[in-house]
């Protein structure tokens, strides 16, 4: 595309691209924006190095004119969008890139990869957090997704309210709180369960969490209390009927005088399993597979469309594909969340051109992230994650109560196109 | 776990870990192994660098003894497994790691991430290839998955028979054939569709593929033929009823004298949509979302279990978790594919100890990849990908015809545990 556009000269036309999802995953009420901070860091460093240029030259994928353009590439335009942690709905303009066509077009695949992955994880995580109520959720899914996706998933989960992650690399990169656990192999490695527990307590103190379902759960709980005493931090259950098991393990711990010892449950939990455990005496949830695969919706279906570009006179023209089942709205958008007098969101307002006059109940959604190629402060790094986490919590308080329902249904608020 | 095991001294026990899937994704007949080559390259370079050690020190995640162990880490054991491209079934021992507990335990998350992701993609891709018959499939899903997962997905797809990928980074890393396409934005960028087609033909010659559904498909096909003549390489359809559209576009192209111009279809294809297009006059399939998300099964559910370890006397003992719904078989496994007299696979034979005497119809499945920490040649890099692609084609010819069915069902062959 770049080579064709350089050939015609249209590559240098000013363009507006928009990333949005035409629909939410089947039955979901809302989505959560994530990935933008990671994306902005990536765009700031987006260059074609010698290995890439050499490959493109050697394989004749592009011509010399295009190679020269790529060798000098760095993004010099503007980027606006919904802040991370914000809710989105069908056709919300989640990210807007304003630059030459060439500059914006080069970013397409990378930009969509980041948003599609991270929004999918954050959207699933947010529902789990709602189902978990006040009980902390721990991200433990690294092994069930691509090794780099794992770190991004941990970041997205924490934005959507997860307490911590077992991914140490994500802890290093994004300043996330990390927690660890022992697997069954640790118990099996030792000659007896007692020796395994002794080793763990000796290394981490009695406040550690002991995995009690390798052999016999009751025997393991008794051994754990025998060794760690009433300081025992937690026991972890990773198999069986978690509701019933949590009940009698809680009772047993209390009988043994360990009413401060917590119960952590894991084992293919998703938002529905978490909801089913609401009345069980469980203290925290470790969530793996379902979280990192978006709980049935592993990609957010975001697309990146040219919505406006200049003509030969330099004037902007709205453009959109006409084909029937994939029609898009052309034009540079504004986006507002309309609130009622109680501060509850009622509509997502999207329009082309200038904001209507604010009547006090419309919250503007688009923020500027990049200006003339310069990253604006506060959106990236550990600071960006914490800010996004706060944004998520605030947004969730503003959305109507229907977002707490796990049943399938329509988007929680409708997206309304306002004419300019 | 490492710190606890260093504390008790058990970290240095010789151990055998096994990666396997307890079940195939719901209704699938077989899985395809992928990721091993990528994993072996990663393990060869698996070290803890100063940033990681500093982070672990600073955050007090581990103690000094553990830090010291990590600083000196490099894998020095043996790795065996199913070669990439091979089919697997429930409980097939896809990868076997033999080393000290400490060395094998450190690899757990990374190893499972790679296998769970890449096997999921290759398994989905293999079904698409079966559905596509002789028509080539092109991997075009990069934008719908994490940016690094995208390159791995392209690699896994090519192993399972995809012809090429649109991911240039994957082309660079793994020597894959790459292809490109133009998006609707390229057409919208230009003042008319004709100008866009002219630019593309001028840059790539008339043999290029033109996207014809931005405005009106019939008009676009006529314009394309008008500009490129009978050398026009292909037209791409990306929306609407692809079966009906392919029919009349084929007729139109033939009427215009372009019976050599091909029809490429894209638009949320999966194995079922590809099967539905079998009788339509389509020449190749571009597959995106469904491929990179494993077509409903984004992770392969592989687990990594300690199956054997030495005791204080240095003798190996088989170990396995006893808890009800997650029981595993202990012991270092062998694995064979039993073939009937026509060379068709009938059983997956897994046992502990030594192979039974070969009766000529049992094909051993485990190959050695790493010996005393040294990577054996032929499994990694572009060579490994091509070898895996051949392995996949050979294995598919050997499996019973039921693997060609897309309907849900049981594993194509049963996994039988043989007693030693």
mmCIF file of N, CA, C and O in Angstrom, chain B residues 103-165:
data_model
loop_
_atom_site.group_PDB
_atom_site.id
_atom_site.type_symbol
_atom_site.label_atom_id
_atom_site.label_comp_id
_atom_site.label_asym_id
_atom_site.label_seq_id
_atom_site.Cartn_x
_atom_site.Cartn_y
_atom_site.Cartn_z
ATOM 1 N N UNK B 103 16.498 -26.917 37.173
ATOM 2 C CA UNK B 103 16.646 -26.515 35.765
ATOM 3 C C UNK B 103 15.340 -26.657 34.995
ATOM 4 O O UNK B 103 15.005 -25.812 34.167
ATOM 5 N N UNK B 104 14.620 -27.721 35.256
ATOM 6 C CA UNK B 104 13.380 -27.974 34.511
ATOM 7 C C UNK B 104 12.245 -27.069 34.990
ATOM 8 O O UNK B 104 11.413 -26.623 34.195
ATOM 9 N N UNK B 105 12.216 -26.816 36.278
ATOM 10 C CA UNK B 105 11.136 -26.034 36.892
ATOM 11 C C UNK B 105 11.165 -24.583 36.406
ATOM 12 O O UNK B 105 10.123 -23.981 36.140
ATOM 13 N N UNK B 106 12.372 -24.034 36.229
ATOM 14 C CA UNK B 106 12.526 -22.660 35.755
ATOM 15 C C UNK B 106 11.920 -22.474 34.364
ATOM 16 O O UNK B 106 11.461 -21.392 34.013
ATOM 17 N N UNK B 107 11.909 -23.538 33.556
ATOM 18 C CA UNK B 107 11.427 -23.423 32.164
ATOM 19 C C UNK B 107 9.915 -23.515 32.047
ATOM 20 O O UNK B 107 9.358 -23.253 30.975
ATOM 21 N N UNK B 108 9.230 -23.888 33.111
ATOM 22 C CA UNK B 108 7.827 -24.271 33.016
ATOM 23 C C UNK B 108 6.936 -23.252 32.285
ATOM 24 O O UNK B 108 6.259 -23.588 31.316
ATOM 25 N N UNK B 109 6.933 -22.026 32.767
ATOM 26 C CA UNK B 109 5.983 -21.057 32.197
ATOM 27 C C UNK B 109 6.309 -20.747 30.743
ATOM 28 O O UNK B 109 5.420 -20.730 29.883
ATOM 29 N N UNK B 110 7.580 -20.531 30.460
ATOM 30 C CA UNK B 110 7.983 -20.210 29.080
ATOM 31 C C UNK B 110 7.628 -21.353 28.128
ATOM 32 O O UNK B 110 7.037 -21.151 27.051
ATOM 33 N N UNK B 111 7.967 -22.568 28.552
ATOM 34 C CA UNK B 111 7.737 -23.749 27.730
ATOM 35 C C UNK B 111 6.245 -23.941 27.425
ATOM 36 O O UNK B 111 5.847 -24.177 26.278
ATOM 37 N N UNK B 112 5.428 -23.796 28.457
ATOM 38 C CA UNK B 112 3.989 -23.970 28.236
ATOM 39 C C UNK B 112 3.408 -22.843 27.387
ATOM 40 O O UNK B 112 2.518 -23.073 26.567
ATOM 41 N N UNK B 113 3.890 -21.618 27.587
ATOM 42 C CA UNK B 113 3.396 -20.494 26.780
ATOM 43 C C UNK B 113 3.599 -20.782 25.294
ATOM 44 O O UNK B 113 2.688 -20.623 24.486
ATOM 45 N N UNK B 114 4.806 -21.198 24.957
ATOM 46 C CA UNK B 114 5.122 -21.438 23.545
ATOM 47 C C UNK B 114 4.276 -22.585 22.996
ATOM 48 O O UNK B 114 3.631 -22.465 21.955
ATOM 49 N N UNK B 115 4.250 -23.699 23.701
ATOM 50 C CA UNK B 115 3.508 -24.864 23.191
ATOM 51 C C UNK B 115 2.001 -24.595 23.159
ATOM 52 O O UNK B 115 1.327 -24.932 22.186
ATOM 53 N N UNK B 116 1.479 -24.006 24.222
ATOM 54 C CA UNK B 116 0.028 -23.784 24.252
ATOM 55 C C UNK B 116 -0.421 -22.854 23.133
ATOM 56 O O UNK B 116 -1.465 -23.065 22.530
ATOM 57 N N UNK B 117 0.366 -21.830 22.861
ATOM 58 C CA UNK B 117 -0.013 -20.918 21.789
ATOM 59 C C UNK B 117 0.177 -21.556 20.415
ATOM 60 O O UNK B 117 -0.744 -21.630 19.612
ATOM 61 N N UNK B 118 1.352 -22.026 20.149
ATOM 62 C CA UNK B 118 1.668 -22.476 18.785
ATOM 63 C C UNK B 118 0.895 -23.744 18.402
ATOM 64 O O UNK B 118 0.466 -23.886 17.243
ATOM 65 N N UNK B 119 0.700 -24.664 19.348
ATOM 66 C CA UNK B 119 -0.092 -25.870 19.045
ATOM 67 C C UNK B 119 -1.549 -25.491 18.757
ATOM 68 O O UNK B 119 -2.190 -26.099 17.897
ATOM 69 N N UNK B 120 -2.062 -24.508 19.466
ATOM 70 C CA UNK B 120 -3.455 -24.086 19.229
ATOM 71 C C UNK B 120 -3.619 -23.558 17.811
ATOM 72 O O UNK B 120 -4.586 -23.877 17.116
ATOM 73 N N UNK B 121 -2.656 -22.760 17.365
ATOM 74 C CA UNK B 121 -2.742 -22.175 16.019
ATOM 75 C C UNK B 121 -2.553 -23.257 14.962
ATOM 76 O O UNK B 121 -3.317 -23.344 13.995
ATOM 77 N N UNK B 122 -1.541 -24.102 15.130
ATOM 78 C CA UNK B 122 -1.277 -25.141 14.125
ATOM 79 C C UNK B 122 -2.448 -26.116 14.030
ATOM 80 O O UNK B 122 -2.789 -26.583 12.941
ATOM 81 N N UNK B 123 -3.069 -26.420 15.158
ATOM 82 C CA UNK B 123 -4.195 -27.357 15.162
ATOM 83 C C UNK B 123 -5.383 -26.788 14.390
ATOM 84 O O UNK B 123 -6.043 -27.500 13.639
ATOM 85 N N UNK B 124 -5.640 -25.497 14.573
ATOM 86 C CA UNK B 124 -6.726 -24.847 13.825
ATOM 87 C C UNK B 124 -6.356 -24.750 12.349
ATOM 88 O O UNK B 124 -7.170 -25.023 11.459
ATOM 89 N N UNK B 125 -5.116 -24.384 12.077
ATOM 90 C CA UNK B 125 -4.660 -24.207 10.694
ATOM 91 C C UNK B 125 -4.776 -25.509 9.911
ATOM 92 O O UNK B 125 -5.172 -25.517 8.750
ATOM 93 N N UNK B 126 -4.436 -26.610 10.545
ATOM 94 C CA UNK B 126 -4.459 -27.905 9.874
ATOM 95 C C UNK B 126 -5.867 -28.250 9.393
ATOM 96 O O UNK B 126 -6.058 -28.769 8.286
ATOM 97 N N UNK B 127 -6.879 -27.937 10.197
ATOM 98 C CA UNK B 127 -8.265 -28.187 9.781
ATOM 99 C C UNK B 127 -8.656 -27.291 8.604
ATOM 100 O O UNK B 127 -9.399 -27.705 7.712
ATOM 101 N N UNK B 128 -8.166 -26.067 8.613
ATOM 102 C CA UNK B 128 -8.469 -25.149 7.505
ATOM 103 C C UNK B 128 -7.854 -25.664 6.200
ATOM 104 O O UNK B 128 -8.465 -25.605 5.142
ATOM 105 N N UNK B 129 -6.636 -26.163 6.318
ATOM 106 C CA UNK B 129 -5.938 -26.697 5.140
ATOM 107 C C UNK B 129 -6.699 -27.903 4.577
ATOM 108 O O UNK B 129 -6.864 -28.041 3.362
ATOM 109 N N UNK B 130 -7.173 -28.754 5.465
ATOM 110 C CA UNK B 130 -7.979 -29.905 5.038
ATOM 111 C C UNK B 130 -9.240 -29.417 4.312
ATOM 112 O O UNK B 130 -9.586 -29.917 3.243
ATOM 113 N N UNK B 131 -9.909 -28.419 4.883
ATOM 114 C CA UNK B 131 -11.145 -27.900 4.280
ATOM 115 C C UNK B 131 -10.868 -27.225 2.937
ATOM 116 O O UNK B 131 -11.703 -27.235 2.034
ATOM 117 N N UNK B 132 -9.678 -26.636 2.802
ATOM 118 C CA UNK B 132 -9.353 -25.879 1.586
ATOM 119 C C UNK B 132 -8.950 -26.784 0.424
ATOM 120 O O UNK B 132 -8.911 -26.339 -0.734
ATOM 121 N N UNK B 133 -8.650 -28.047 0.707
ATOM 122 C CA UNK B 133 -8.240 -28.955 -0.370
ATOM 123 C C UNK B 133 -6.979 -28.446 -1.043
ATOM 124 O O UNK B 133 -5.998 -28.126 -0.369
ATOM 125 N N UNK B 134 -7.010 -28.343 -2.350
ATOM 126 C CA UNK B 134 -5.798 -27.929 -3.069
ATOM 127 C C UNK B 134 -5.621 -26.415 -3.171
ATOM 128 O O UNK B 134 -4.645 -25.946 -3.745
ATOM 129 N N UNK B 135 -6.590 -25.663 -2.675
ATOM 130 C CA UNK B 135 -6.484 -24.202 -2.799
ATOM 131 C C UNK B 135 -5.586 -23.637 -1.703
ATOM 132 O O UNK B 135 -5.758 -23.956 -0.533
ATOM 133 N N UNK B 136 -4.664 -22.761 -2.051
ATOM 134 C CA UNK B 136 -3.754 -22.231 -1.030
ATOM 135 C C UNK B 136 -4.448 -21.323 -0.023
ATOM 136 O O UNK B 136 -5.377 -20.591 -0.357
ATOM 137 N N UNK B 137 -3.976 -21.409 1.209
ATOM 138 C CA UNK B 137 -4.451 -20.514 2.275
ATOM 139 C C UNK B 137 -3.327 -19.546 2.641
ATOM 140 O O UNK B 137 -2.162 -19.935 2.720
ATOM 141 N N UNK B 138 -3.705 -18.294 2.858
ATOM 142 C CA UNK B 138 -2.743 -17.247 3.209
ATOM 143 C C UNK B 138 -3.043 -16.760 4.620
ATOM 144 O O UNK B 138 -4.193 -16.448 4.929
ATOM 145 N N UNK B 139 -2.030 -16.715 5.462
ATOM 146 C CA UNK B 139 -2.189 -16.255 6.845
ATOM 147 C C UNK B 139 -2.217 -14.732 6.853
ATOM 148 O O UNK B 139 -1.253 -14.102 6.450
ATOM 149 N N UNK B 140 -3.333 -14.138 7.313
ATOM 150 C CA UNK B 140 -3.479 -12.682 7.306
ATOM 151 C C UNK B 140 -4.019 -12.164 8.640
ATOM 152 O O UNK B 140 -4.704 -11.145 8.674
ATOM 153 N N UNK B 141 -3.700 -12.845 9.730
ATOM 154 C CA UNK B 141 -4.359 -12.508 10.992
ATOM 155 C C UNK B 141 -3.563 -11.653 11.967
ATOM 156 O O UNK B 141 -4.005 -11.431 13.094
ATOM 157 N N UNK B 142 -2.387 -11.155 11.547
ATOM 158 C CA UNK B 142 -1.509 -10.465 12.502
ATOM 159 C C UNK B 142 -2.224 -9.424 13.343
ATOM 160 O O UNK B 142 -1.987 -9.309 14.539
ATOM 161 N N UNK B 143 -3.101 -8.665 12.739
ATOM 162 C CA UNK B 143 -3.723 -7.543 13.457
ATOM 163 C C UNK B 143 -4.740 -7.988 14.500
ATOM 164 O O UNK B 143 -5.233 -7.163 15.238
ATOM 165 N N UNK B 144 -5.073 -9.260 14.503
ATOM 166 C CA UNK B 144 -6.094 -9.714 15.439
ATOM 167 C C UNK B 144 -5.519 -10.453 16.643
ATOM 168 O O UNK B 144 -6.241 -11.088 17.391
ATOM 169 N N UNK B 145 -4.196 -10.401 16.803
ATOM 170 C CA UNK B 145 -3.585 -11.033 17.972
ATOM 171 C C UNK B 145 -2.397 -10.188 18.422
ATOM 172 O O UNK B 145 -1.967 -9.289 17.708
ATOM 173 N N UNK B 146 -1.883 -10.481 19.609
ATOM 174 C CA UNK B 146 -0.714 -9.763 20.137
ATOM 175 C C UNK B 146 0.395 -9.719 19.087
ATOM 176 O O UNK B 146 0.620 -10.686 18.363
ATOM 177 N N UNK B 147 1.112 -8.614 19.026
ATOM 178 C CA UNK B 147 2.076 -8.375 17.942
ATOM 179 C C UNK B 147 3.183 -9.422 17.853
ATOM 180 O O UNK B 147 3.664 -9.730 16.760
ATOM 181 N N UNK B 148 3.598 -9.977 18.975
ATOM 182 C CA UNK B 148 4.617 -11.033 18.926
ATOM 183 C C UNK B 148 3.967 -12.396 18.662
ATOM 184 O O UNK B 148 4.543 -13.248 17.979
ATOM 185 N N UNK B 149 2.798 -12.604 19.193
ATOM 186 C CA UNK B 149 2.059 -13.840 18.917
ATOM 187 C C UNK B 149 1.797 -13.953 17.416
ATOM 188 O O UNK B 149 1.762 -15.063 16.864
ATOM 189 N N UNK B 150 1.649 -12.812 16.754
ATOM 190 C CA UNK B 150 1.355 -12.790 15.321
ATOM 191 C C UNK B 150 2.448 -13.493 14.512
ATOM 192 O O UNK B 150 2.156 -14.279 13.607
ATOM 193 N N UNK B 151 3.703 -13.216 14.839
ATOM 194 C CA UNK B 151 4.808 -13.843 14.102
ATOM 195 C C UNK B 151 4.851 -15.346 14.380
ATOM 196 O O UNK B 151 5.083 -16.156 13.480
ATOM 197 N N UNK B 152 4.599 -15.715 15.619
ATOM 198 C CA UNK B 152 4.569 -17.140 15.974
ATOM 199 C C UNK B 152 3.397 -17.841 15.291
ATOM 200 O O UNK B 152 3.513 -18.990 14.861
ATOM 201 N N UNK B 153 2.267 -17.140 15.192
ATOM 202 C CA UNK B 153 1.082 -17.722 14.551
ATOM 203 C C UNK B 153 1.350 -17.977 13.071
ATOM 204 O O UNK B 153 0.957 -19.014 12.524
ATOM 205 N N UNK B 154 2.025 -17.048 12.421
ATOM 206 C CA UNK B 154 2.358 -17.224 10.999
ATOM 207 C C UNK B 154 3.221 -18.463 10.822
ATOM 208 O O UNK B 154 3.003 -19.284 9.925
ATOM 209 N N UNK B 155 4.199 -18.616 11.694
ATOM 210 C CA UNK B 155 5.089 -19.778 11.641
ATOM 211 C C UNK B 155 4.300 -21.079 11.827
ATOM 212 O O UNK B 155 4.462 -22.041 11.069
ATOM 213 N N UNK B 156 3.420 -21.110 12.821
ATOM 214 C CA UNK B 156 2.634 -22.321 13.099
ATOM 215 C C UNK B 156 1.705 -22.644 11.929
ATOM 216 O O UNK B 156 1.505 -23.812 11.579
ATOM 217 N N UNK B 157 1.137 -21.606 11.316
ATOM 218 C CA UNK B 157 0.217 -21.803 10.192
ATOM 219 C C UNK B 157 0.947 -22.425 8.999
ATOM 220 O O UNK B 157 0.429 -23.331 8.342
ATOM 221 N N UNK B 158 2.147 -21.944 8.743
ATOM 222 C CA UNK B 158 2.922 -22.471 7.610
ATOM 223 C C UNK B 158 3.329 -23.927 7.877
ATOM 224 O O UNK B 158 3.310 -24.762 6.976
ATOM 225 N N UNK B 159 3.659 -24.243 9.115
ATOM 226 C CA UNK B 159 3.952 -25.642 9.461
ATOM 227 C C UNK B 159 2.753 -26.528 9.130
ATOM 228 O O UNK B 159 2.899 -27.623 8.592
ATOM 229 N N UNK B 160 1.554 -26.039 9.428
ATOM 230 C CA UNK B 160 0.344 -26.835 9.198
ATOM 231 C C UNK B 160 -0.172 -26.719 7.771
ATOM 232 O O UNK B 160 -1.285 -27.143 7.495
ATOM 233 N N UNK B 161 0.618 -26.135 6.864
ATOM 234 C CA UNK B 161 0.260 -26.178 5.454
ATOM 235 C C UNK B 161 -0.157 -24.876 4.803
ATOM 236 O O UNK B 161 -0.438 -24.856 3.594
ATOM 237 N N UNK B 162 -0.216 -23.786 5.574
ATOM 238 C CA UNK B 162 -0.516 -22.505 4.927
ATOM 239 C C UNK B 162 0.593 -22.185 3.923
ATOM 240 O O UNK B 162 1.768 -22.493 4.145
ATOM 241 N N UNK B 163 0.180 -21.538 2.835
ATOM 242 C CA UNK B 163 1.115 -21.254 1.760
ATOM 243 C C UNK B 163 2.058 -20.113 2.100
ATOM 244 O O UNK B 163 3.240 -20.131 1.743
ATOM 245 N N UNK B 164 1.526 -19.102 2.767
ATOM 246 C CA UNK B 164 2.293 -17.869 2.959
ATOM 247 C C UNK B 164 1.642 -17.036 4.049
ATOM 248 O O UNK B 164 0.591 -17.401 4.576
ATOM 249 N N UNK B 165 2.285 -15.918 4.376
ATOM 250 C CA UNK B 165 1.794 -15.022 5.426
ATOM 251 C C UNK B 165 1.944 -13.578 4.991
ATOM 252 O O UNK B 165 2.828 -13.258 4.189
#
